[in-house]
mmCIF file of C-alpha atoms and ligand atoms in Angstrom:
data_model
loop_
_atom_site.group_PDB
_atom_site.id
_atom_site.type_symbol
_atom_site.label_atom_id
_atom_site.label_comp_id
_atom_site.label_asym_id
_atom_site.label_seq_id
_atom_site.Cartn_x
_atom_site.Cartn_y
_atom_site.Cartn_z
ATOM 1 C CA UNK X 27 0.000 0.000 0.000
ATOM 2 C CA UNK X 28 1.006 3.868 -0.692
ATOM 3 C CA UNK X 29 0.227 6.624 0.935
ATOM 4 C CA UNK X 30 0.090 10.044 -0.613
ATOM 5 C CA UNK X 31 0.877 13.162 1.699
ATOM 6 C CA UNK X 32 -0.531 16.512 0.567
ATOM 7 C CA UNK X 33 2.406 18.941 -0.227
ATOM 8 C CA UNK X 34 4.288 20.545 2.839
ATOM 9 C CA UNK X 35 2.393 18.439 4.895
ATOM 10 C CA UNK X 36 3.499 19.336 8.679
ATOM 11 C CA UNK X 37 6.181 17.001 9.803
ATOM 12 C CA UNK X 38 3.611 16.007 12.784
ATOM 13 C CA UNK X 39 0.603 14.595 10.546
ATOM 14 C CA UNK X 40 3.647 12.593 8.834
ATOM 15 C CA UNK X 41 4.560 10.988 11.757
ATOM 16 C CA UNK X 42 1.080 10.386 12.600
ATOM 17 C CA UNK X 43 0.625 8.132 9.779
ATOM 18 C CA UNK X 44 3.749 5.873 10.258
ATOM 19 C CA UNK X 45 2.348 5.534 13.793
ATOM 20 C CA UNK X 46 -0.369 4.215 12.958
ATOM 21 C CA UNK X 47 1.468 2.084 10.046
ATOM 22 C CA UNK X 48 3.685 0.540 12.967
ATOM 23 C CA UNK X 49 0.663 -0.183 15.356
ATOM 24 C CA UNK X 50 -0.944 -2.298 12.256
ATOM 25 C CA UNK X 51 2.706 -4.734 12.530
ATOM 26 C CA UNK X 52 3.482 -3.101 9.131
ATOM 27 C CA UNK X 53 7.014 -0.763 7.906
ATOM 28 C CA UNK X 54 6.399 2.506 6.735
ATOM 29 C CA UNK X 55 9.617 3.701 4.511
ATOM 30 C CA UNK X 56 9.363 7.729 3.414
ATOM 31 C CA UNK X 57 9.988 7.844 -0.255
ATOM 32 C CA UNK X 58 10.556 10.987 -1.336
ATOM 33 C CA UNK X 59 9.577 12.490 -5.020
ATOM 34 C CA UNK X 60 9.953 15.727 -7.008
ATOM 35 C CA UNK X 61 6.827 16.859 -5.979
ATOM 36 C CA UNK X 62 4.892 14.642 -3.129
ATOM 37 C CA UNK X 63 5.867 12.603 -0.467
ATOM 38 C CA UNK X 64 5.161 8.877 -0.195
ATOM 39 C CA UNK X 65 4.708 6.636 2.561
ATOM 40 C CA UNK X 66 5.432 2.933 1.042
ATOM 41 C CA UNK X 67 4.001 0.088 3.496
ATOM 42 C CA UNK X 68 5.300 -3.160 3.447
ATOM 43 C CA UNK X 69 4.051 -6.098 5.592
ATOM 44 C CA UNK X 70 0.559 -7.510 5.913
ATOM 45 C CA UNK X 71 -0.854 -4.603 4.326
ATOM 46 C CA UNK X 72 -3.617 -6.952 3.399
ATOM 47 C CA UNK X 73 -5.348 -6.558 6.763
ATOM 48 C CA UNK X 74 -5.120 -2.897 6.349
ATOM 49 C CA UNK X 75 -8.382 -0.709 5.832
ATOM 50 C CA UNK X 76 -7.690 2.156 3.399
ATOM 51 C CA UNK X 77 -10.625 4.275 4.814
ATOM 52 C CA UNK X 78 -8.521 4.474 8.626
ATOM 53 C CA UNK X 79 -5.567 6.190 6.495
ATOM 54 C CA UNK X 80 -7.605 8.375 4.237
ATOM 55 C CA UNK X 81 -10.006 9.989 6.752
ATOM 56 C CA UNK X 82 -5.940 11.039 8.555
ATOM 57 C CA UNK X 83 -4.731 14.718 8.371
ATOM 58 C CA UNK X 84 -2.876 15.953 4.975
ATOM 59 C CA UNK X 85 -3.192 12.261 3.518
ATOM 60 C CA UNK X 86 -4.340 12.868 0.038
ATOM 61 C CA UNK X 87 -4.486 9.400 -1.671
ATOM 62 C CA UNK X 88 -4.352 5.886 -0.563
ATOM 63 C CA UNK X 89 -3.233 3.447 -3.571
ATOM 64 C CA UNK X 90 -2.942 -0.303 -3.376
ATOM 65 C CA UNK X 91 0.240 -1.898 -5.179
ATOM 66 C CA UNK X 92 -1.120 -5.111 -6.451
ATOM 67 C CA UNK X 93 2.268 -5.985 -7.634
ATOM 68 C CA UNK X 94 4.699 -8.871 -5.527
ATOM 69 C CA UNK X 95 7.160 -5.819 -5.361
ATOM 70 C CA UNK X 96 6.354 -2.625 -4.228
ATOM 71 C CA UNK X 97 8.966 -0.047 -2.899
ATOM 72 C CA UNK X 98 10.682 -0.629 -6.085
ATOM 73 C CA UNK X 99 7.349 -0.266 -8.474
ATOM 74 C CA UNK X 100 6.760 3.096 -10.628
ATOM 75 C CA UNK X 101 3.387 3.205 -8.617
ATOM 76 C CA UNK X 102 5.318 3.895 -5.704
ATOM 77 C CA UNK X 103 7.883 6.069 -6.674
ATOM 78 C CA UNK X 104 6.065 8.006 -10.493
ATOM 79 C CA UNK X 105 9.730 9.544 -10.902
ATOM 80 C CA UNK X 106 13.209 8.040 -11.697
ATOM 81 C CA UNK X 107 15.587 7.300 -8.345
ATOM 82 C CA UNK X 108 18.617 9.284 -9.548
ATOM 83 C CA UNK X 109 21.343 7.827 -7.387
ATOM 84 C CA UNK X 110 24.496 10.513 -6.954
ATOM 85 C CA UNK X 111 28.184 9.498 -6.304
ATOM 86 C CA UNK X 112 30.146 11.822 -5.628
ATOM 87 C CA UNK X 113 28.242 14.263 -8.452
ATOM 88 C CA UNK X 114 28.075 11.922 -10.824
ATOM 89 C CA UNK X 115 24.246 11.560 -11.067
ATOM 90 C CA UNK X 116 23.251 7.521 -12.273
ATOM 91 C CA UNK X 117 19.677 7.260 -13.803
ATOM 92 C CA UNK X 118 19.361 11.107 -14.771
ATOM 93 C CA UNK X 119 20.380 12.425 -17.935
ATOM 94 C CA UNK X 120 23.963 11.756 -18.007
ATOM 95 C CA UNK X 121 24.727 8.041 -18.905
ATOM 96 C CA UNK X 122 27.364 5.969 -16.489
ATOM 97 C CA UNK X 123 29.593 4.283 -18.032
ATOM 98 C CA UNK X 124 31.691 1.529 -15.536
ATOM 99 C CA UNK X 125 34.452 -0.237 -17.337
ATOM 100 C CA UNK X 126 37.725 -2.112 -15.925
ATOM 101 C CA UNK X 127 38.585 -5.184 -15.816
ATOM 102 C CA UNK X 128 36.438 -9.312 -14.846
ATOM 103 C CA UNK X 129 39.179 -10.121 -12.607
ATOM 104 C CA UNK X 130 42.240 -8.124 -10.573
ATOM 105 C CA UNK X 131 45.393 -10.201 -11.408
ATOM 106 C CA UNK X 132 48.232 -7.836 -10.100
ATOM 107 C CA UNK X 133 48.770 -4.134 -8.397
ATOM 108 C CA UNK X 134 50.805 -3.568 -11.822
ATOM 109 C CA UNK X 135 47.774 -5.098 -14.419
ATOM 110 C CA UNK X 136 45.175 -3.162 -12.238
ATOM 111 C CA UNK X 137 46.907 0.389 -12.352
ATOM 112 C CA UNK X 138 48.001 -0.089 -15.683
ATOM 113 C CA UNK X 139 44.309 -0.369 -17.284
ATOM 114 C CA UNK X 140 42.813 2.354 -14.272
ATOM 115 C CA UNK X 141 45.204 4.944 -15.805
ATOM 116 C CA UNK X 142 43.966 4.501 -18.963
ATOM 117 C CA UNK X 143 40.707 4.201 -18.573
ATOM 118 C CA UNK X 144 41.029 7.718 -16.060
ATOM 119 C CA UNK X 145 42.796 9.553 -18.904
ATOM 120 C CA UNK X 146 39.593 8.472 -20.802
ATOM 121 C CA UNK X 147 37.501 10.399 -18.368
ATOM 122 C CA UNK X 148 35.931 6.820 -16.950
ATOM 123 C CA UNK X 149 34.831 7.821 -13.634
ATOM 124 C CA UNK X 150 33.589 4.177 -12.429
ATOM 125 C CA UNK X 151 36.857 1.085 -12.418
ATOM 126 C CA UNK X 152 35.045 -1.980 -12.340
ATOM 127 C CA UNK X 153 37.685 -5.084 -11.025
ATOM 128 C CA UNK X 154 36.427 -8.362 -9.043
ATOM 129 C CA UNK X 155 38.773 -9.273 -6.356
ATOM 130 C CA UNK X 156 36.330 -12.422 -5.224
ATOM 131 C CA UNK X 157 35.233 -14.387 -8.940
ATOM 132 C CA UNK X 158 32.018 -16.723 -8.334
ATOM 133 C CA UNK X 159 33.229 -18.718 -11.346
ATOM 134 C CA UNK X 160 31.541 -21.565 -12.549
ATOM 135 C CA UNK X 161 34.324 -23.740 -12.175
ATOM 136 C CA UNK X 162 36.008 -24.273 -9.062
ATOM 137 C CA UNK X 163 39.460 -24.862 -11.104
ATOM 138 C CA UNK X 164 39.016 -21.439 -12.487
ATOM 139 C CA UNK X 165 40.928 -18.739 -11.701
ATOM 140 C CA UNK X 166 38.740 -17.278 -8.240
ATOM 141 C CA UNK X 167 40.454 -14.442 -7.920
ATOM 142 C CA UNK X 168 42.537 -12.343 -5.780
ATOM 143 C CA UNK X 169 40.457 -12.169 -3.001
ATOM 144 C CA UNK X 170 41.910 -9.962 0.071
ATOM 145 C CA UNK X 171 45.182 -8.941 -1.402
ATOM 146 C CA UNK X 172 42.655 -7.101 -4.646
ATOM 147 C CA UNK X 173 40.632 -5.179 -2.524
ATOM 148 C CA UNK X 174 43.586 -4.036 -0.935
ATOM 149 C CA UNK X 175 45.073 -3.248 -4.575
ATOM 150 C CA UNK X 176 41.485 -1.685 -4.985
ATOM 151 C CA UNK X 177 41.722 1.079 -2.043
ATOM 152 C CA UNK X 178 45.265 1.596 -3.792
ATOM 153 C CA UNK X 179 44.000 2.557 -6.782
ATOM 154 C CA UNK X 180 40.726 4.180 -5.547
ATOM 155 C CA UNK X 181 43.152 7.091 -3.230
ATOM 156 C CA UNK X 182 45.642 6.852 -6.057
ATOM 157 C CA UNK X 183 43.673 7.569 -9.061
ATOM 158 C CA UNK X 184 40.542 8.941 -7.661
ATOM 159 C CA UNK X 185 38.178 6.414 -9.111
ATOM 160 C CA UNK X 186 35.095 5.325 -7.815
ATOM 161 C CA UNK X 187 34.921 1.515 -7.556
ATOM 162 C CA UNK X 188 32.351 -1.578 -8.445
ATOM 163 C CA UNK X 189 33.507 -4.571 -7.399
ATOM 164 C CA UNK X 190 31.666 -7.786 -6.532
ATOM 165 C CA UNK X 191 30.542 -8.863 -2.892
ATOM 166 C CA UNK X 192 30.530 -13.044 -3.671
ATOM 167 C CA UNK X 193 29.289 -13.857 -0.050
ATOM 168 C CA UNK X 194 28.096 -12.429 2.987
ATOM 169 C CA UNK X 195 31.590 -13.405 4.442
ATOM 170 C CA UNK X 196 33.867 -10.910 2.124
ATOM 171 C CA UNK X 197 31.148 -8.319 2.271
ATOM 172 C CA UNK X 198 32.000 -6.176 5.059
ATOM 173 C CA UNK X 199 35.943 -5.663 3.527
ATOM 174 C CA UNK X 200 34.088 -5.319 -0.019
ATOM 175 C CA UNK X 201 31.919 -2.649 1.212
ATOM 176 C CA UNK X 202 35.215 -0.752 2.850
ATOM 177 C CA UNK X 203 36.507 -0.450 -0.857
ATOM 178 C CA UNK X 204 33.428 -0.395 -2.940
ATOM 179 C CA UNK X 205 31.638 2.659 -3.938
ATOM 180 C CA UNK X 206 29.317 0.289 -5.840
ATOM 181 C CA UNK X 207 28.970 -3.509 -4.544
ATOM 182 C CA UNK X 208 28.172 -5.953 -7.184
ATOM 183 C CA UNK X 209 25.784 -8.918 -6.602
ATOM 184 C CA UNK X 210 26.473 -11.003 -9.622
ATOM 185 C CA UNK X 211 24.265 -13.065 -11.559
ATOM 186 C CA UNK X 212 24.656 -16.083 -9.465
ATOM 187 C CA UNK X 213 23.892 -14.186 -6.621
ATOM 188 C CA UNK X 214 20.656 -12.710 -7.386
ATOM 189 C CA UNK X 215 18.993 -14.836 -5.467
ATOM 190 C CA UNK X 216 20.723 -14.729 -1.990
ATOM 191 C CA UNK X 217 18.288 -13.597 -0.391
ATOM 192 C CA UNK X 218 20.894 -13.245 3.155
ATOM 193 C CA UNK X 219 23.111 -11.558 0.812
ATOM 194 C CA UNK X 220 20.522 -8.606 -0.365
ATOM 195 C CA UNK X 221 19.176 -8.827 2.624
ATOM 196 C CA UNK X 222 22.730 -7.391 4.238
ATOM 197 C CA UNK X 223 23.077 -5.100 1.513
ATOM 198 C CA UNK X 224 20.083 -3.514 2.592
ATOM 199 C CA UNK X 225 21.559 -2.886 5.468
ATOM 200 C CA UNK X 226 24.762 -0.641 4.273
ATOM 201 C CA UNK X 227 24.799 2.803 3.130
ATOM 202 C CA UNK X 228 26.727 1.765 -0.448
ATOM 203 C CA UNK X 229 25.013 1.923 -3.389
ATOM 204 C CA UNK X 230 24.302 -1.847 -5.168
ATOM 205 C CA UNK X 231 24.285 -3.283 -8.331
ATOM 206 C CA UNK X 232 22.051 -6.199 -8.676
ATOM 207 C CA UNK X 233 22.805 -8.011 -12.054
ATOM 208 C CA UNK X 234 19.995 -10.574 -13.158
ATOM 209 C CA UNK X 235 20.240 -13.752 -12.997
ATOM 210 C CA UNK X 236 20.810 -16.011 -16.336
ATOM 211 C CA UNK X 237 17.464 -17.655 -15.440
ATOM 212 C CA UNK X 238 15.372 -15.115 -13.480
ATOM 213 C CA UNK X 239 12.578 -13.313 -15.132
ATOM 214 C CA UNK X 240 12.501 -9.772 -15.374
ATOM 215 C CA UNK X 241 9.692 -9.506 -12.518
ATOM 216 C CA UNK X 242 12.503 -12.159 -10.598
ATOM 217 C CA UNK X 243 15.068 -9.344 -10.558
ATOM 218 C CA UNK X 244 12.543 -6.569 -9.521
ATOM 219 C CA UNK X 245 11.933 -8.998 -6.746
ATOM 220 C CA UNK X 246 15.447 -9.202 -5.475
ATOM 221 C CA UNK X 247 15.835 -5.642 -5.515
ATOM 222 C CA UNK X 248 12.822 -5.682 -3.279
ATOM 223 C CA UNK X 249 14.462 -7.446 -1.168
ATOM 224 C CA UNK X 250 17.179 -4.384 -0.974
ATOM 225 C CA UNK X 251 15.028 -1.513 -1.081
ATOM 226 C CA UNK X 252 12.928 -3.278 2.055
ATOM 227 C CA UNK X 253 15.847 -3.208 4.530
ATOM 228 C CA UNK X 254 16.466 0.657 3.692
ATOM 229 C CA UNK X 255 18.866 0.471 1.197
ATOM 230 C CA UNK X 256 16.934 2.598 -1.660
ATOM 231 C CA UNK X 257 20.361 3.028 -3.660
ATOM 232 C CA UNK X 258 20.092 0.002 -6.347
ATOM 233 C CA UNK X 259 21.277 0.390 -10.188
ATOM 234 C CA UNK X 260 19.517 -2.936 -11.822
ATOM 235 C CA UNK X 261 22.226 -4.478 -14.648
ATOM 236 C CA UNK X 262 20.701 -6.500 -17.620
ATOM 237 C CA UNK X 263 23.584 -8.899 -18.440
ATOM 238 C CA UNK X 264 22.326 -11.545 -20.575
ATOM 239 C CA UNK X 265 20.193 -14.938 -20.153
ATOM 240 C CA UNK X 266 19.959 -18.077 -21.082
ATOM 241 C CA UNK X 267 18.477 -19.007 -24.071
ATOM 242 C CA UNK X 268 18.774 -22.323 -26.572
ATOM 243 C CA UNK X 269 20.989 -19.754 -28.256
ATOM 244 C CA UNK X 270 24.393 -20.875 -28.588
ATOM 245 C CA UNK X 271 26.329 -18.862 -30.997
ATOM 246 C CA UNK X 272 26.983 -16.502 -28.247
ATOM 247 C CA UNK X 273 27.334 -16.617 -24.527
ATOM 248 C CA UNK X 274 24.307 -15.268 -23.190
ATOM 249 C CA UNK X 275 21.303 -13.346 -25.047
ATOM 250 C CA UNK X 276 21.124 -9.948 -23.803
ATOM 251 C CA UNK X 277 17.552 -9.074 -23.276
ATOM 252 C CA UNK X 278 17.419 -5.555 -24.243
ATOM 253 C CA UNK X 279 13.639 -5.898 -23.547
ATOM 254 C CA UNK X 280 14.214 -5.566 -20.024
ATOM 255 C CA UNK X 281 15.699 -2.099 -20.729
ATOM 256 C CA UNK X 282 11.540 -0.317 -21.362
ATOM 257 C CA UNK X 283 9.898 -2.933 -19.407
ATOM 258 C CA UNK X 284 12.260 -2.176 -15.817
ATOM 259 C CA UNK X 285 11.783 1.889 -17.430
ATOM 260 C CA UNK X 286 7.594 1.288 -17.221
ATOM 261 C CA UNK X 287 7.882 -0.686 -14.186
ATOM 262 C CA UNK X 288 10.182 0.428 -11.946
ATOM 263 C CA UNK X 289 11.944 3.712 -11.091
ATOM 264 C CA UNK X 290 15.197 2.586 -10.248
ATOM 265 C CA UNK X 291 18.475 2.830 -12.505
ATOM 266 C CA UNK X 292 18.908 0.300 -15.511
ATOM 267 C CA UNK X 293 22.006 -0.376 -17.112
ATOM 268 C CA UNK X 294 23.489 -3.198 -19.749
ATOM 269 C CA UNK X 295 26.678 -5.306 -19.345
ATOM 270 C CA UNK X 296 26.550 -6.331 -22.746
ATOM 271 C CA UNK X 297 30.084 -7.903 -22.708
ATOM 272 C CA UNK X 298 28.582 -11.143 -20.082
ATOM 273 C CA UNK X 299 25.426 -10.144 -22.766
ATOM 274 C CA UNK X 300 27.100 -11.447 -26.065
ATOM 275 C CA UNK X 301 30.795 -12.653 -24.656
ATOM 276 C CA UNK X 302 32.358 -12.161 -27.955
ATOM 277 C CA UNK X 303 34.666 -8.565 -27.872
ATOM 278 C CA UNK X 304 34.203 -7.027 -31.526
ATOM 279 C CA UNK X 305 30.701 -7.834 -30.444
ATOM 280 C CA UNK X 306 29.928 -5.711 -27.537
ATOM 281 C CA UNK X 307 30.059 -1.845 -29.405
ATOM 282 C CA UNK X 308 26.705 -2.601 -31.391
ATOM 283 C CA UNK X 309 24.904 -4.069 -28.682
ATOM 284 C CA UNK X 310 25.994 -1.185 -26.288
ATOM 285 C CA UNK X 311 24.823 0.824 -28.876
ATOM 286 C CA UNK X 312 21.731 -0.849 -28.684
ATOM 287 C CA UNK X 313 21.582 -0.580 -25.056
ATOM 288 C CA UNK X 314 21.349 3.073 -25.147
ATOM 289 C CA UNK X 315 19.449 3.370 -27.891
ATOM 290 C CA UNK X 316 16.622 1.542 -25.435
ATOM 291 C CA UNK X 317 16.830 3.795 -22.831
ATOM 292 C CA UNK X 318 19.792 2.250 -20.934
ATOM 293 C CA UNK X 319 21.135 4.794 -18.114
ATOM 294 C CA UNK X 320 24.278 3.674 -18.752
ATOM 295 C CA UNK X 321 26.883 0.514 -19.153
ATOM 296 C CA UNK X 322 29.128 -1.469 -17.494
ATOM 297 C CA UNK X 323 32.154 -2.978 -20.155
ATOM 298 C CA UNK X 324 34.934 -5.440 -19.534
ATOM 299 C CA UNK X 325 38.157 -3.720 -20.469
ATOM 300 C CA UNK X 326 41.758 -5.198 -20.392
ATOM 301 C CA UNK X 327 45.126 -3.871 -21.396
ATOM 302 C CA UNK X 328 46.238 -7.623 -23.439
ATOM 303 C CA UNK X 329 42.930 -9.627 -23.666
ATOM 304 C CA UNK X 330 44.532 -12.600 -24.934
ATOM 305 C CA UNK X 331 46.278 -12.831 -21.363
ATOM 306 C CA UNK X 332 43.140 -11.961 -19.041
ATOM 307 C CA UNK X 333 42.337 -14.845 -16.365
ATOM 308 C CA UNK X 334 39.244 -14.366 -16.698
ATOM 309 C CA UNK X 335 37.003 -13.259 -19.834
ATOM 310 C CA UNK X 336 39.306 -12.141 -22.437
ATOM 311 C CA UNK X 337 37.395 -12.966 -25.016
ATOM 312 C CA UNK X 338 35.032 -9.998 -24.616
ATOM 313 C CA UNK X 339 36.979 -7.567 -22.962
ATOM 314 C CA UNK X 340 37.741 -4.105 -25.210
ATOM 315 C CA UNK X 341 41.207 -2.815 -25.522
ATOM 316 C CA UNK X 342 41.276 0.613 -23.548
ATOM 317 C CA UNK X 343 41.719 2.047 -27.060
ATOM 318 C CA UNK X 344 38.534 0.217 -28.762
ATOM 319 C CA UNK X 345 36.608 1.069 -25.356
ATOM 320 C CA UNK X 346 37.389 5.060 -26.561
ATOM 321 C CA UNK X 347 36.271 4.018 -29.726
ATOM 322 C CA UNK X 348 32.949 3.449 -28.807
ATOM 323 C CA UNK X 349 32.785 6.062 -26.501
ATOM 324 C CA UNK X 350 33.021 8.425 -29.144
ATOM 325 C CA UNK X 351 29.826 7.049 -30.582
ATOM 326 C CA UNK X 352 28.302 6.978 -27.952
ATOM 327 C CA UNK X 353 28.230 11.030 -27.615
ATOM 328 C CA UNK X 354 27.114 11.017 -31.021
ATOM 329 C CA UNK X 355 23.746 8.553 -30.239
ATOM 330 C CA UNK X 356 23.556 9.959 -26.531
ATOM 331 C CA UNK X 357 22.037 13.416 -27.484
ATOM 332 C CA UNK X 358 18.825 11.104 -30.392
ATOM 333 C CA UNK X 359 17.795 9.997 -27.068
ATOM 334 C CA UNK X 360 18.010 13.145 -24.890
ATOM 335 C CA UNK X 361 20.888 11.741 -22.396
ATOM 336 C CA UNK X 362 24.246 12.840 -22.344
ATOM 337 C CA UNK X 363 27.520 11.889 -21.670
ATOM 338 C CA UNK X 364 30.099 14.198 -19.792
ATOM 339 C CA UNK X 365 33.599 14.278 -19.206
ATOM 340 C CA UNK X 366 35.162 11.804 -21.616
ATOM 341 C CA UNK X 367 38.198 12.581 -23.787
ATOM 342 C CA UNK X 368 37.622 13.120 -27.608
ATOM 343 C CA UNK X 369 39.413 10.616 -29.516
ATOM 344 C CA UNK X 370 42.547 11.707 -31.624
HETATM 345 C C1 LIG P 16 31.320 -10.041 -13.880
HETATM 346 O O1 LIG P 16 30.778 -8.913 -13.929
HETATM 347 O O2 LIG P 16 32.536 -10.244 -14.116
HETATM 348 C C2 LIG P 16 30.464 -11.217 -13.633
HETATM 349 C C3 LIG P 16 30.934 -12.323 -13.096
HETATM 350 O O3 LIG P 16 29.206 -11.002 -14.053
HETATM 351 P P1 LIG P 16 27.894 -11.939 -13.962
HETATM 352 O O4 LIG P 16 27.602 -12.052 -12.501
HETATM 353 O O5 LIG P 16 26.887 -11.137 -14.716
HETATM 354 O O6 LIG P 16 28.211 -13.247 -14.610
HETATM 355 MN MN1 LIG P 17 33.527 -11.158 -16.207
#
């Protein structure tokens, strides 16, 4: 259920409401918008009567959210959650665009491509220190000694940081390091995972799962938004299909269907999407061109020597390449794209 205060309603009649939300064993969460205030209620809102809420001081409408998720539903919140990092705005009009490497595989490989991508104007390094691989004799990654290699790089360079939380064991030292924490695809349904990530202050990606349904992923963000945590970008990064020409089928139809149902953040990671490199530019192409707010790309310095996904990772200088066309497309679908160098 949703509540609907009148505008500038006195801070008293607000509390009034969530009062009355607590003594019904439900959780009132304040979500603000542009113009109105909402009250979300989660719980048994079932046993709730409307007519006790709408008869309250400076209530103006009470709505009922039919949907299995509800803080993160457009009926909840009409306008889009614009999420800022350090003035970099995600799901406004400028487009994000995270890029780095899967894996961290030395201090030396990890500052190497950061520089680069930072001379690009790449304000997001993306770098997993813990891999949830799906073999266990793959390469798993770094672990402690990367996020420390991570914090290097983050007071060094001045980036801001997404890099992947694989278990609720690694993610308090993730979230020391990580100005975005990444639940992976094979983690989107952890539900003790999200459920701790509601609990921090950090913003989250949630990627979806190679077999969850679109309304799957809205539920698991759910899951976020309901222990506080209203700072999740959602990541469309490919699912299975009986397609096998190329590693996952990126389902750019969840790009206007999370738009029309949800106001949170969407981007594309079309590099897990198609997993072949000279692949990725048209498909983040076609991720913007959708309404993506922005992309997250595998980049590394000698692909053919990556641990971990060379095969679609983008050379820092193809990555610039595409950048470049990007500010051409940005502006046919009213977004923009700020502070990246102009190819020579
Ligand atoms: C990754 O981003 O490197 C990764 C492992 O992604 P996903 O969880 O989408 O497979
Ligand atoms: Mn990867």
């Amino acid at each position: 259920m949703l509540i609907i205060m009148k505008l500038d309603s006195p801070r008293k009649n607000i509390e009034n409401v969530k009062e009355k939300i607590v003594e019904k064993n439900c959780v009132p969460h304040e979500i603000p918008g542009a113009s109105k205030l909402g009250i979300g209620i989660t719980g048994p809102t079932n046993l709730l009567i409307e007519e006790e809420f709408s008869s309250m001081d400076s209530v103006e409408e009470v709505i009922r959210v039919t949907k299995p998720y509800k803080l993160v539903s457009r009926e909840m919140k009409p306008d889009n959650t614009v999420i800022n990092l350090n003035e970099i705005k995600i799901g406004g009009e400028e487009l994000a665009i995270i890029a780095g490497p899967c894996s961290i595989e030395s201090k030396q490989q990890l500052f190497d491509i950061a520089g680069e991508l930072k001379e690009m104007g790449i304000k997001f390094l993306r770098a997993g220190a813990y891999k949830p691989r799906s073999s266990p004799y793959s390469f798993q990654g770094l672990k402690e000694k990367g996020v420390e290699y991570l914090l290097d790089v983050k007071k060094g360079l001045e980036m801001m940081i997404v890099t992947e939380a694989k278990d609720t064991k690694s993610l308090p030292l993730i979230a020391e390091a990580a100005d975005i924490i990444q639940i992976g695809a094979r983690n989107m349904q952890n539900f003790s995972l999200l459920e701790e990530v509601g609990q921090l202050s950090n913003t989250v990606l949630l990627k979806r799962g190679m077999a969850a349904t679109i309304e799957d992923l809205l539920m698991s963000a759910e899951y976020i938004l309901s222990q506080g945590n209203f700072n999740v970008i959602l990541c469309e990064r490919g699912i299975r299909t009986f397609e096998t020409m190329t590693r996952n089928t990126l389902d750019l139809n969840a790009v206007p269907m999370i738009k029309k149902n949800s106001h949170l953040p969407i981007i594309v990671d079309p590099s897990h999407g198609i997993g072949i490199w000279d692949k990725v530019p048209p498909m983040a192409m076609a991720a913007i061109a959708c309404g993506a707010d922005g992309l997250m790309i595998e980049v590394h310095n000698h692909p053919d020597k990556a641990l971990s996904d060379g095969f679609q990772s983008l050379t820092p200088k193809n990555l610039k390449k595409l950048i470049d066309k990007i500010e051409q497309l940005a502006p046919i679908v009213d977004r923009k794209i700020n502070n990246y160098a102009t190819i020579n």
